[in-house]
Coordinates of C-alpha atoms in Angstrom, one line a residue:
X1 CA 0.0 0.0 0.0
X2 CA 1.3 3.6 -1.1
X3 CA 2.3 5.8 2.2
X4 CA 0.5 9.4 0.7
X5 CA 2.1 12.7 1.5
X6 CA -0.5 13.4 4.2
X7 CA 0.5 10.1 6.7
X8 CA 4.2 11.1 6.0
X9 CA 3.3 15.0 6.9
X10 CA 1.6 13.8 9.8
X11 CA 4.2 11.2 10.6
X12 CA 7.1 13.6 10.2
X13 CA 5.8 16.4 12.7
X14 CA 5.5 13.5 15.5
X15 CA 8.8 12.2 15.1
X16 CA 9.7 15.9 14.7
X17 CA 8.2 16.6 18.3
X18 CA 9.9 13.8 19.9
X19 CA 12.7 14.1 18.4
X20 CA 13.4 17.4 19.2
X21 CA 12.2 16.9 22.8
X22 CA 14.7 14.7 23.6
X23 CA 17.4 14.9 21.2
X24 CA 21.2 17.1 21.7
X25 CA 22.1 20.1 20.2
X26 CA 23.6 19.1 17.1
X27 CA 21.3 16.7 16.4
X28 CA 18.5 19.2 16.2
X29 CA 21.7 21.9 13.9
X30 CA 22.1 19.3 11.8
X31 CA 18.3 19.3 10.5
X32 CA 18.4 23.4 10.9
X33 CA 21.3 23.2 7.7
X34 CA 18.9 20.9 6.1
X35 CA 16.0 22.9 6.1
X36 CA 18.3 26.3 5.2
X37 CA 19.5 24.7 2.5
X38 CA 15.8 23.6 1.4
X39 CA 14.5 26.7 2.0
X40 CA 17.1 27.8 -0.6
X41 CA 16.3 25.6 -2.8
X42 CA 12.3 26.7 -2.7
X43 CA 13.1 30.3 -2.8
X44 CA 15.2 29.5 -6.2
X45 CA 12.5 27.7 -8.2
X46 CA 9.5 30.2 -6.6
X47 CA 9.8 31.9 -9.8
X48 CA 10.9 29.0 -12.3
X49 CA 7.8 27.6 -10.9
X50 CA 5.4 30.6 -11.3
X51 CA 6.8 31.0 -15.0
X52 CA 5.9 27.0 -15.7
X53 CA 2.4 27.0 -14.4
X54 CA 1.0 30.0 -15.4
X55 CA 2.4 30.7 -19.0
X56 CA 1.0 27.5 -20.3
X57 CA -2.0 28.3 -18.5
X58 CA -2.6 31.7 -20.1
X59 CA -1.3 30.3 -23.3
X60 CA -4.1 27.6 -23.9
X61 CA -7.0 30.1 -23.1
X62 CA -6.6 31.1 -26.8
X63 CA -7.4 27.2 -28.0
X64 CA -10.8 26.9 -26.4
X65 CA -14.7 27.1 -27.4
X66 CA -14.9 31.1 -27.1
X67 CA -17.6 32.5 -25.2
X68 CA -18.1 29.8 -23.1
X69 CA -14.1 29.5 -22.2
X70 CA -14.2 33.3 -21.2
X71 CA -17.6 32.6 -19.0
X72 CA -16.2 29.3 -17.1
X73 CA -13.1 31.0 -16.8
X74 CA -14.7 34.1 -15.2
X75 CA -17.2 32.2 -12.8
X76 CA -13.9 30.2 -12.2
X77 CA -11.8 33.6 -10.8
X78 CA -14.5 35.1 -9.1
X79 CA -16.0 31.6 -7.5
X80 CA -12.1 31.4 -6.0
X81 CA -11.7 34.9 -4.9
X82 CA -15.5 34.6 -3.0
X83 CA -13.9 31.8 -1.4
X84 CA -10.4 33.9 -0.8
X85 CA -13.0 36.6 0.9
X86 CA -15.1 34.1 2.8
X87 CA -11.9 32.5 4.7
X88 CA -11.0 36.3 5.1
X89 CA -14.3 37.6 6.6
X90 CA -14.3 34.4 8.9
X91 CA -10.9 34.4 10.6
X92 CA -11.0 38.1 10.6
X93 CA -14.3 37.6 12.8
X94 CA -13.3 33.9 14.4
X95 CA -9.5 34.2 15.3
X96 CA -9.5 36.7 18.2
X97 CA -11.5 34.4 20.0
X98 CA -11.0 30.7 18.9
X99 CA -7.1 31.6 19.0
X100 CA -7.6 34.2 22.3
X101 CA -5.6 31.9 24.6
X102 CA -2.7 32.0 22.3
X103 CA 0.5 33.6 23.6
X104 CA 1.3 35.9 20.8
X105 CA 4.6 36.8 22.5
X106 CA 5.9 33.5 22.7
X107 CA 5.5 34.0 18.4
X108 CA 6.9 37.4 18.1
X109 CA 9.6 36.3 17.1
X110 CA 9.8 32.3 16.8
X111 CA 13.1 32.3 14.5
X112 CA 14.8 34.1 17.0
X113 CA 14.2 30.9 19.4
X114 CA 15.2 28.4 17.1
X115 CA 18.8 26.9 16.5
X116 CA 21.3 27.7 13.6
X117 CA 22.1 25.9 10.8
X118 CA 26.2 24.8 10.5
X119 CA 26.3 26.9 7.4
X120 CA 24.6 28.4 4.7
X121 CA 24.7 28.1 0.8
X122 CA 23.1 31.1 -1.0
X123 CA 20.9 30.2 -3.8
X124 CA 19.8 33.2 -5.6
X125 CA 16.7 33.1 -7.8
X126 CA 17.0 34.3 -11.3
X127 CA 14.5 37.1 -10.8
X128 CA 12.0 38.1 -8.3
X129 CA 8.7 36.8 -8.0
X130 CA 6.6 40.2 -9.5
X131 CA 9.0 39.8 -11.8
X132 CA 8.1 36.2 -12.8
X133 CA 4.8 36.9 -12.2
X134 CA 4.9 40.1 -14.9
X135 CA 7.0 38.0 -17.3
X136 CA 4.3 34.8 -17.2
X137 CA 1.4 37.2 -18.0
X138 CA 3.3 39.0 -21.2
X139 CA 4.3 35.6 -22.7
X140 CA 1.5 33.2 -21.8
X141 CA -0.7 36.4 -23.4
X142 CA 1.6 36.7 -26.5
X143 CA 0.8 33.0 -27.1
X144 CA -2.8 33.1 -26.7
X145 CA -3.1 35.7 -29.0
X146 CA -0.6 34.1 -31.7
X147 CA -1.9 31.1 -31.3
X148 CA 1.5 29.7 -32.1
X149 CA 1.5 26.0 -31.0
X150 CA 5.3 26.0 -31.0
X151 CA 6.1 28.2 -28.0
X152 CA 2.9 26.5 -26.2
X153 CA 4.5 23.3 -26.5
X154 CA 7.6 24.8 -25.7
X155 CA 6.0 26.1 -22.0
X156 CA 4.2 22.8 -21.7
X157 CA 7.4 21.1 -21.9
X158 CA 9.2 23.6 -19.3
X159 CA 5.9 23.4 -16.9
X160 CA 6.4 19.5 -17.4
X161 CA 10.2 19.8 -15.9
X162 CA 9.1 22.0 -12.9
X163 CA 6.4 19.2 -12.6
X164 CA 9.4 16.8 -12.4
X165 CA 11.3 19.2 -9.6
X166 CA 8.1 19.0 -7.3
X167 CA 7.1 15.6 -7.6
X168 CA 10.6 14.0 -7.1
X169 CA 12.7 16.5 -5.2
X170 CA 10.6 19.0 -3.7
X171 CA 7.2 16.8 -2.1
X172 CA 9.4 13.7 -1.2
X173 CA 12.6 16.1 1.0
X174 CA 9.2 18.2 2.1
X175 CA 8.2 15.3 5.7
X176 CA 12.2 15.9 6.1
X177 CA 11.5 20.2 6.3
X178 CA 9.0 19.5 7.9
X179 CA 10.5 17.2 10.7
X180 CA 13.3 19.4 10.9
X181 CA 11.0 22.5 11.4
X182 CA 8.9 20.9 13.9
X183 CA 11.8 18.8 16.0
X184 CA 13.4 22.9 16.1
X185 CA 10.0 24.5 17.8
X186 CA 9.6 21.1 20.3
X187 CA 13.4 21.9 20.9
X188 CA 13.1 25.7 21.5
X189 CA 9.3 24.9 23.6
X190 CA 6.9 26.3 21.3
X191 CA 5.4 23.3 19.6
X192 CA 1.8 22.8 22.3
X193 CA 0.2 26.1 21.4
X194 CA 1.3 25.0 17.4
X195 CA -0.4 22.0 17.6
X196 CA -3.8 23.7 19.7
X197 CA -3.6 25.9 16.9
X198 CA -3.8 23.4 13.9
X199 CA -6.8 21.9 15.3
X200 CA -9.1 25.2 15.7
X201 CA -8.0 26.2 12.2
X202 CA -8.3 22.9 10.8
X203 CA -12.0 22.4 12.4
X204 CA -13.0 26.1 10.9
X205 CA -11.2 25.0 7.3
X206 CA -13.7 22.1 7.1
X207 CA -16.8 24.4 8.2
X208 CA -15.8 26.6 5.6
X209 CA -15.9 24.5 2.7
X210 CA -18.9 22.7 3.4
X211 CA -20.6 25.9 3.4
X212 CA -19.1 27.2 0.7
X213 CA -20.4 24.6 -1.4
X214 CA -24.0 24.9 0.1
X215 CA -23.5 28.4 -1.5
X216 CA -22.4 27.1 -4.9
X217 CA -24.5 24.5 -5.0
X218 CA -27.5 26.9 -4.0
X219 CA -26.8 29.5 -7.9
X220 CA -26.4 26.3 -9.4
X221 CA -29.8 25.0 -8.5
X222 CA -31.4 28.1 -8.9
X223 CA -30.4 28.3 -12.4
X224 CA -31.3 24.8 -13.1
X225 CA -34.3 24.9 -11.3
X226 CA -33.2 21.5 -9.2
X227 CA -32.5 20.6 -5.7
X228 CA -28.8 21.7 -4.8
X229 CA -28.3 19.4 -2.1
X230 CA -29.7 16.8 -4.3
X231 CA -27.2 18.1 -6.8
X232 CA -24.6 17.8 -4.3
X233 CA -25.5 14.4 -3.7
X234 CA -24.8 13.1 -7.0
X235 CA -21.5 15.1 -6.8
X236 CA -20.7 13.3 -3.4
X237 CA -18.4 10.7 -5.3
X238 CA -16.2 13.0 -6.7
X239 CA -15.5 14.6 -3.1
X240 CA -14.9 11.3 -1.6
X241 CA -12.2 9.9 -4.5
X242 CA -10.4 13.4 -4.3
X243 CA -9.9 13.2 -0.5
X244 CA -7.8 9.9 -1.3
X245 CA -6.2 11.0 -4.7
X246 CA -5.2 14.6 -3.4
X247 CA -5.5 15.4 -6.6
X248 CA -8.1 17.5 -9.1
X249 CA -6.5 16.1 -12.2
X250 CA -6.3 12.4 -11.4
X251 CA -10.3 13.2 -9.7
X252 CA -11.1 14.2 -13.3
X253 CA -12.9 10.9 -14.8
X254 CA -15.0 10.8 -12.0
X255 CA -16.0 14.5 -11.9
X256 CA -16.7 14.6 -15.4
X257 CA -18.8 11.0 -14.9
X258 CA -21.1 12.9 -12.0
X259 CA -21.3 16.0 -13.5
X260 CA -23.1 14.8 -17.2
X261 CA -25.5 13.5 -14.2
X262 CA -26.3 17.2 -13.2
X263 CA -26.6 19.3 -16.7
X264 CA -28.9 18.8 -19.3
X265 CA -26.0 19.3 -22.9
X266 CA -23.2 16.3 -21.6
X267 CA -20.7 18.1 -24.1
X268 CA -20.5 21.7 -22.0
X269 CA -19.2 19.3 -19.1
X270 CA -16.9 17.6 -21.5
X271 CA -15.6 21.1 -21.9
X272 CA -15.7 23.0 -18.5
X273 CA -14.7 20.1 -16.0
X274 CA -11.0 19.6 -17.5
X275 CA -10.6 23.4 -17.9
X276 CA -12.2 23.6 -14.2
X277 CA -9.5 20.9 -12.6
X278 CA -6.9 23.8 -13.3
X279 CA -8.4 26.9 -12.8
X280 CA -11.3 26.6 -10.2
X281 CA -9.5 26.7 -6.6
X282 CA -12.1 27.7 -4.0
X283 CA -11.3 24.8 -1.5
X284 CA -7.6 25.6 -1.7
X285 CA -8.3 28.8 -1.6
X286 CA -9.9 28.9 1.9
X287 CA -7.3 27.0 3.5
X288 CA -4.5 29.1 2.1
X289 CA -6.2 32.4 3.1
X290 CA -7.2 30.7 6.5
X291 CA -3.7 29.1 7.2
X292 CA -1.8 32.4 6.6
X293 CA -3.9 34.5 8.6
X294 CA -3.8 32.1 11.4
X295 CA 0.2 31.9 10.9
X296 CA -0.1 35.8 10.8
X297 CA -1.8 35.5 14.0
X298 CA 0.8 33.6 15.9
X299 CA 3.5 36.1 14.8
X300 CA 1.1 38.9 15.9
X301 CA 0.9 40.6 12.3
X302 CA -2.1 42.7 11.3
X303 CA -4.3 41.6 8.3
X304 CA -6.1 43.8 7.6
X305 CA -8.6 43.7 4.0
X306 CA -5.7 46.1 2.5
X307 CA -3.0 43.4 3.2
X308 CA -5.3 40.2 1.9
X309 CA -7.5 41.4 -0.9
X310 CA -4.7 42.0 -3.0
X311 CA -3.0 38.3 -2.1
X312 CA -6.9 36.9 -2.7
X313 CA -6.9 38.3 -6.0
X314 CA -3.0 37.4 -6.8
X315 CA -3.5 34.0 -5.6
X316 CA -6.5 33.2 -8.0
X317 CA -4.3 33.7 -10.8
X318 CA -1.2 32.6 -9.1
X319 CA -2.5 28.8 -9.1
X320 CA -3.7 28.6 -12.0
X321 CA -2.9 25.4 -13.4
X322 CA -1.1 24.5 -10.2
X323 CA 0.6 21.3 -10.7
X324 CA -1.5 18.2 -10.0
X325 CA 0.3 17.2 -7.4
X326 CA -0.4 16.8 -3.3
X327 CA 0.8 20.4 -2.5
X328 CA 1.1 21.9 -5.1
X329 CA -1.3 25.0 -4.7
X330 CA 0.5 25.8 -1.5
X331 CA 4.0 25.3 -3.9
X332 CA 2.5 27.9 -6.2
X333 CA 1.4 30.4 -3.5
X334 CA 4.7 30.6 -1.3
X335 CA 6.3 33.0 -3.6
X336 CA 3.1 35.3 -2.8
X337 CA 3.8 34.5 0.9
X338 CA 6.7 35.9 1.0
X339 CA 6.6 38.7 -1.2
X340 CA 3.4 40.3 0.0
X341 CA 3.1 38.9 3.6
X342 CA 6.0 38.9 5.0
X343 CA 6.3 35.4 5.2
X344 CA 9.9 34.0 6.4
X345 CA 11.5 30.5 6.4
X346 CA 9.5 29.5 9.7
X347 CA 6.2 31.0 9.2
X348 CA 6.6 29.6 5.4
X349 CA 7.3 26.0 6.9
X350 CA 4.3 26.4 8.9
X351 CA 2.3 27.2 6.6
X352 CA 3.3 24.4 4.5
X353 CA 2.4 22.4 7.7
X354 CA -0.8 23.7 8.1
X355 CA -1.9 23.3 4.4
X356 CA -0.8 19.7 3.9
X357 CA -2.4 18.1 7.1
X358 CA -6.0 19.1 5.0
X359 CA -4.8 19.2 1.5
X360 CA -7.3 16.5 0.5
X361 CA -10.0 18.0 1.5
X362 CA -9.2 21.4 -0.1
X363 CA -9.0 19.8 -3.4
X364 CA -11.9 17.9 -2.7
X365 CA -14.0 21.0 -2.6
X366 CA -12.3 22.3 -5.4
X367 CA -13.9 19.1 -7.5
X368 CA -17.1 19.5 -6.3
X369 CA -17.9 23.0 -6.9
X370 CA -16.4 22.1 -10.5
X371 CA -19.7 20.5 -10.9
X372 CA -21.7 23.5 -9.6
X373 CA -20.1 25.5 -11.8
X374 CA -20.4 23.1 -14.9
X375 CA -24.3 23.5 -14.3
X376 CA -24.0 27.0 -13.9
X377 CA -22.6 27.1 -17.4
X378 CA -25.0 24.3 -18.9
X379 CA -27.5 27.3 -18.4
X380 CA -25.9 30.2 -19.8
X381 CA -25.0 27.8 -22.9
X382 CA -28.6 26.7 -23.4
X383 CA -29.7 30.7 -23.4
X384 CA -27.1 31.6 -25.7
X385 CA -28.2 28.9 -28.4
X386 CA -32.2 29.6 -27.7
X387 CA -31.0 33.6 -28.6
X388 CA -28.9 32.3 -31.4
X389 CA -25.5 32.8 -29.9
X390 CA -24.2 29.9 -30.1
X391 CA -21.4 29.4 -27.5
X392 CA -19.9 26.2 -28.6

């Protein structure tokens, strides 16, 4: 039986903990070099990895089904940053008091508390992250509008190779980081109110999402004039094989299978749900927004809207196409932590921590509002053929 990434996350932080409650000094430096040279390594392929994901992903709106790729993609963006705004409004609301017994002192600071590495290797990135960001948007749009199936194969092949860099260097070292991260905090005393923490913010994560998808669910029934939580029902499978696959693209077959179940024209779902497994992120979305506010929290940092709206709205286009991987939304998103919240090696490895321990159910509400939105767009196809615009 294959050991997933989520038994080793949770595997590496308890061995983490007990390792670095009873282990020496250099034990516990030894894993601190690790995890600066790691962190290293992330912050130089942040922006190889931005450049890979979203160039191809900008590049292939230009080979779709017109109207109806612009309206999924829309409904997409804005379904993701309601969810971004959701998890925003609720910690905003929830934290001061679900998190009130929380020393934030004992977080002002937390690297401060942890041990050095032996040494350091320096591992520049070949441009900054707005930059990568700015770079990904002019060339994925030069392609989409030259429609030039050379350089699209060319950035399918490059997003293919950062694929590679994830899937058999980054997630397999990441328990290792993770362990090393963890066995640091037991070691400098600040892993208990860690650990009260993930729970809270895993149990409000959860809430989120299934109301989130009451929501979606709800415009989708509306416009087909059916049940949502009958809807939802049918969809149910979908959420249940993506908790175990991790994984929106390998979920695919079986969200395209449910969804035909839910629209009336089989060939819009045909369409939207593969386009949808890459660029509708609402579940990941709410446990991104939720695990770096809470992070935030611990280190006693404001977020205010000002600070996260622009981060929501980044991060909607950030991930788009994130690799289907276990982790790879929070891979996409760590350049965005760091640039525009601050974030650090620590309160990055945290966040990793955080994000991984409920991954699965993140992309499995991602799936399932695919459908939502699949019969969302079932409805505006059927109007645009009954007015004689056809959309397909």
């Amino acid at each position: 039986m294959k050991f997933g990434l989520l038994p080793r996350i949770i595997l590496a932080i308890v061995l983490g903990i007990l390792i670095g409650l009873v282990s020496p000094v250099p034990l516990i430096r030894g894993f601190a070099t690790f995890n600066g040279l790691f962190g290293n390594f992330l912050g130089f392929i942040i922006p190889l990895l931005i450049i890979g994901f979203i160039v191809p992903g900008i590049g292939a709106i230009g080979k779709g089904a017109g109207k109806l790729l612009g309206w999924t993609a829309a409904i997409a963006y804005i379904s993701t940053i309601g969810a971004g705004l959701l998890a925003f409004i609720t910690a905003k609301a929830l934290y001061p008091s679900i998190l009130a017994n929380q020393s934030l002192k004992e977080f002002a600071n937390p690297e401060k508390a942890l041990l050095k590495p032996y040494f350091k290797i320096e591992m520049e990135p070949l441009m900054g992250i707005m930059t990568a960001l700015l770079l990904s948007f002019v060339i994925g749009i030069g392609i989409a509008a030259l429609k030039s199936d050379l350089l699209l194969k060319v950035s399918n092949d490059f997003r293919d190779i950062i694929h590679l860099v994830i899937e058999k260097v980054i997630i397999p070292l990441l328990p290792i980081h993770i362990l090393g991260i963890f066995a640091n905090m037991a070691h400098a005393g600040q892993v208990g109110s860690i650990l009260s923490i993930f729970i809270k913010v895993f149990a409000m994560i959860i809430v989120l999402h299934v109301a989130y998808l009451i929501i979606q669910y709800t415009i989708a029934g509306s416009a087909q004039k059916r049940n949502p939580f009958s809807m939802l029902k049918t969809m149910s499978p979908s959420y249940f094989t993506a908790l175990g696959t991790q994984s929106s693209a390998a979920t695919i077959p079986v969200t395209l299978k449910q969804a035909k179940k839910i629209v009336k024209r089989e060939r819009v779902a045909d369409f939207t749900i593969p386009l949808l497994a890459t660029i509708h992120l609402s579940g990941s979305t709410i446990t991104l927004v939720s695990c770096s506010m809470a992070v935030m929290f611990m280190q006693g940092h404001s977020y205010e809207l000002t600070t996260m709206l622009p981060f929501i709205l980044m991060l909607g286009i950030t991930m788009v196409a994130a690799p289907g991987v276990p982790g790879g939304a929070v891979m996409a998103a760590i350049g965005l932590l760091e640039s525009m919240l601050g974030f650090g090696p620590a309160m990055t490895a945290l966040m990793i921590a955080l994000y991984i321990t409920q991954d699965s159910f993140g992309t499995a509400c991602n799936v399932t509002g695919d459908g939502a939105i699949t019969a969302i767009m079932d409805k505006i196809s059927r109007d645009s053929v009954e007015d004689g615009r056809t959309a397909m």
